[in-house]
mmCIF file of C-alpha atoms in Angstrom:
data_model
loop_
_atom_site.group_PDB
_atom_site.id
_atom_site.type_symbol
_atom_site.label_atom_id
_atom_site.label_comp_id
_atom_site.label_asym_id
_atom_site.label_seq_id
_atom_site.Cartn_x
_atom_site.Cartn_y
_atom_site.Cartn_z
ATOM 1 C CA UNK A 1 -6.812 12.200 5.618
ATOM 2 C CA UNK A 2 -3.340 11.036 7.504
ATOM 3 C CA UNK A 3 -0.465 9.195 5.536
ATOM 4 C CA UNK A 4 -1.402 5.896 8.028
ATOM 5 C CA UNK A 5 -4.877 6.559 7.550
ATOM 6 C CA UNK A 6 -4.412 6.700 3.545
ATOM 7 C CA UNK A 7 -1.772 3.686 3.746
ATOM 8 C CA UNK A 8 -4.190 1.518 5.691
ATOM 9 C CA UNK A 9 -7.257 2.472 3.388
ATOM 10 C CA UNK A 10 -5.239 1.684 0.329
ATOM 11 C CA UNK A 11 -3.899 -1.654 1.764
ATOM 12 C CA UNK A 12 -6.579 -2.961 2.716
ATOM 13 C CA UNK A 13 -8.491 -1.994 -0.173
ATOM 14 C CA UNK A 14 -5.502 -4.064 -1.797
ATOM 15 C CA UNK A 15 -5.649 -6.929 0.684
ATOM 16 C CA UNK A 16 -9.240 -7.401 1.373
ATOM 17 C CA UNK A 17 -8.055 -9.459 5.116
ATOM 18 C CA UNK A 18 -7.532 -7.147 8.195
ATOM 19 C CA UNK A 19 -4.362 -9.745 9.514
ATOM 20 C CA UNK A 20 -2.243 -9.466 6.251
ATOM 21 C CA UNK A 21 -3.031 -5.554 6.278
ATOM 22 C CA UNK A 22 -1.586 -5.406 9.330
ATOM 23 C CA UNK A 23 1.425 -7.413 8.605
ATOM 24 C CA UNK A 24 2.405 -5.780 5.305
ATOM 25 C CA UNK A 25 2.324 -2.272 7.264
ATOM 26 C CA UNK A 26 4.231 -3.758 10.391
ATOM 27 C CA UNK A 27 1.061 -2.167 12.361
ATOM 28 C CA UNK A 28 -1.472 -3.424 15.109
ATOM 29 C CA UNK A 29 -4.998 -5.542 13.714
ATOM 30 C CA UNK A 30 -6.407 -3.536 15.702
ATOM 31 C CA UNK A 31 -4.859 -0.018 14.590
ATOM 32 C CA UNK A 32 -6.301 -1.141 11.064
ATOM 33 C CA UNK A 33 -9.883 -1.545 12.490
ATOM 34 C CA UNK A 34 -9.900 1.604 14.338
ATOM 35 C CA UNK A 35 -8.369 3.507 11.907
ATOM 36 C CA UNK A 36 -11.401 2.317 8.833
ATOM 37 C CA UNK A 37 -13.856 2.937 11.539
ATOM 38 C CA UNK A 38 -12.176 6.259 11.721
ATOM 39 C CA UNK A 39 -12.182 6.897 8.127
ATOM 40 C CA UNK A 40 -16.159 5.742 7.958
ATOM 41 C CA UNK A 41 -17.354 7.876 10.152
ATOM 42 C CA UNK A 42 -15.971 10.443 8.843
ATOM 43 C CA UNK A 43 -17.286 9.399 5.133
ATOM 44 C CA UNK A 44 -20.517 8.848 6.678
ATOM 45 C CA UNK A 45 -20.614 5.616 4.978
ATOM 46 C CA UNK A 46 -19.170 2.049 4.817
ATOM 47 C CA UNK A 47 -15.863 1.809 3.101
ATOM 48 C CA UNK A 48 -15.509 -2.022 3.741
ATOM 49 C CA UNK A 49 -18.567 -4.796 3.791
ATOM 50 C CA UNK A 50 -17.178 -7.377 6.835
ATOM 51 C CA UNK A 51 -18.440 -10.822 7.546
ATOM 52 C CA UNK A 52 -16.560 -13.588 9.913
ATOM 53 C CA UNK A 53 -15.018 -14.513 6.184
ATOM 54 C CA UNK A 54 -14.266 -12.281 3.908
ATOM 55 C CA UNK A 55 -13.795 -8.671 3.391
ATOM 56 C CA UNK A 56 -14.894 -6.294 0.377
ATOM 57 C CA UNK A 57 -15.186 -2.914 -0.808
ATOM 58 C CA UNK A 58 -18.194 -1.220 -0.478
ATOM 59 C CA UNK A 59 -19.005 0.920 -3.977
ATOM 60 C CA UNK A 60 -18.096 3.727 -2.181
ATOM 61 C CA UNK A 61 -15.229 2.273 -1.185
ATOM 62 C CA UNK A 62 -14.199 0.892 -4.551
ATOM 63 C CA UNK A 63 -14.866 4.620 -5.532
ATOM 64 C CA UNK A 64 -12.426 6.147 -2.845
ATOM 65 C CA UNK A 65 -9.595 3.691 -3.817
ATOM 66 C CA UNK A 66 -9.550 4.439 -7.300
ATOM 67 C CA UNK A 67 -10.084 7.951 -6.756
ATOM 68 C CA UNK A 68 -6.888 7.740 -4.169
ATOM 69 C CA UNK A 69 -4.275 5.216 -5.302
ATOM 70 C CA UNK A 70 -3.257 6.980 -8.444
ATOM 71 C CA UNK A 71 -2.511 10.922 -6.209
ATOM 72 C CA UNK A 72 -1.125 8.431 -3.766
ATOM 73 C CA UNK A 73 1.677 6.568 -6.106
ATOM 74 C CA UNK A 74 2.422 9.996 -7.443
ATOM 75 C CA UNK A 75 2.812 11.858 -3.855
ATOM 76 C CA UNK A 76 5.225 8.652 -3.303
ATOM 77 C CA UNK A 77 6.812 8.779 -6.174
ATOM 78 C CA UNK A 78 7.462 12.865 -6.140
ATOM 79 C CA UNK A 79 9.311 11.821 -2.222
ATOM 80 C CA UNK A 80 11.107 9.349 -4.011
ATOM 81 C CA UNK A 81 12.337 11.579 -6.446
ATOM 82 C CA UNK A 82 13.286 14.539 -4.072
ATOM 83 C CA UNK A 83 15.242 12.134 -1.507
ATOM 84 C CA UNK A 84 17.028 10.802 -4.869
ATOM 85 C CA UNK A 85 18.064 14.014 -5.915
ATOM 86 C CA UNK A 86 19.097 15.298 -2.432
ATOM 87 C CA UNK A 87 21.202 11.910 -2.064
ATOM 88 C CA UNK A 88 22.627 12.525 -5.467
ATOM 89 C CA UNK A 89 21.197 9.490 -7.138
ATOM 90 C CA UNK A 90 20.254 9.443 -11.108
ATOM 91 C CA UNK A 91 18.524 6.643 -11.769
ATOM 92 C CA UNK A 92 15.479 4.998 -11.051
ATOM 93 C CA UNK A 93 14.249 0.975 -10.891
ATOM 94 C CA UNK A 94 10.803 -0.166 -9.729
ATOM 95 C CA UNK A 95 10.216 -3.754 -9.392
ATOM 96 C CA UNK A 96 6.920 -5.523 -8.676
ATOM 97 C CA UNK A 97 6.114 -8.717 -7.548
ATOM 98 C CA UNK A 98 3.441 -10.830 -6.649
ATOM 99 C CA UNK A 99 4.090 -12.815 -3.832
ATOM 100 C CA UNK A 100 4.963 -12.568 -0.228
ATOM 101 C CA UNK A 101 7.573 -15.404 -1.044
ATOM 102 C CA UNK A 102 8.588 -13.547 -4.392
ATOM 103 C CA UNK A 103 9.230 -10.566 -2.660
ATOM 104 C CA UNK A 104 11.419 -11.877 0.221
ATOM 105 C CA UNK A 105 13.685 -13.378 -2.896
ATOM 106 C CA UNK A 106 13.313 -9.926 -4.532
ATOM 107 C CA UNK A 107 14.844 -7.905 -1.690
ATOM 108 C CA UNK A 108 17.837 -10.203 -2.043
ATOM 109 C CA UNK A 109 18.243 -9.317 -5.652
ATOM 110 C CA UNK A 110 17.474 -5.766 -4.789
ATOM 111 C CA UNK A 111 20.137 -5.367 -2.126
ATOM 112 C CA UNK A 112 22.777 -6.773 -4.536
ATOM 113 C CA UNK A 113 21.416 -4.400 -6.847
ATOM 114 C CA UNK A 114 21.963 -1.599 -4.736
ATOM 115 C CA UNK A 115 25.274 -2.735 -3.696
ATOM 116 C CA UNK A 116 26.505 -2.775 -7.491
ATOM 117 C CA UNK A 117 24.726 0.116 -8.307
ATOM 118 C CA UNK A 118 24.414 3.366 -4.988
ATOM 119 C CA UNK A 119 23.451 5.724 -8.123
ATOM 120 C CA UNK A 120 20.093 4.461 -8.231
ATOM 121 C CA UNK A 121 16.720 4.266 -6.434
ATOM 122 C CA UNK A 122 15.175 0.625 -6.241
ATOM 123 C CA UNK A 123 11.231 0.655 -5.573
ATOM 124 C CA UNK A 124 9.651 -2.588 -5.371
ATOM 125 C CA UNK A 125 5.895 -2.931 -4.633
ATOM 126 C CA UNK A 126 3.729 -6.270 -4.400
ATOM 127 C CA UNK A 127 0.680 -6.575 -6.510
ATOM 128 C CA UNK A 128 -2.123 -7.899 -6.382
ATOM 129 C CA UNK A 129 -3.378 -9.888 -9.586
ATOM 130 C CA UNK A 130 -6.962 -7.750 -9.061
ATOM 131 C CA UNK A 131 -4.654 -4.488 -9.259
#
């Protein structure tokens, strides 16, 4: 499996809505379709159950995203760590948040932040209430 293929999985898994999938990964709707039919056919099964309304894992789905997100995180978080060190910076700050609108206040915060503070790695990540 790709990084976008993994990243799209995992967000939409996140998401549940094709649009706000797309937005969060500043992609193409339809890159996110083609790349879950992608990923199904290659599984062999349905990842995602899709009506006109709503989207939701499929077991096997469900399965695959808890089976992925935690080796994902780490993966991202072992990058993180290696740019850090290569950049010479010592300290470490994740932030989440739970809103679109919370966020775009966050990265305010988190600029200052990094402003006052070039030492340190800021990660922010929105959450879901469900994850």
């Amino acid at each position: 499996m790709e990084r976008h293929e993994l990243e799209i999985f995992l967000t939409l898994a996140e998401e549940l809505h094709f649009t706000r999938t797309a937005e969060r990964l500043h992609v193409s709707g339809a890159l996110v379709s083609r790349t879950v039919k992608t990923l199904e056919r290659r599984i062999g099964a349905p990842l995602f159950e899709r009506t006109s309304r709503r989207v939701a894992l499929t077991p096997i789905g469900h399965r695959l995203y808890e089976d992925l997100r935690p080796a994902y995180d780490q993966i991202q978080a072992g990058l993180e760590r290696a740019v850090a060190a290569g950049r010479g910076i010592t300290a470490e700050l994740s932030v989440g948040y739970m809103s679109a609108l919370a966020g775009e206040c966050l990265l305010t915060v988190v600029d200052a932040f990094r402003d006052q503070h070039p030492s340190c790695i800021v990660r922010t990540r929105e959450r879901s209430e469900e994850h």
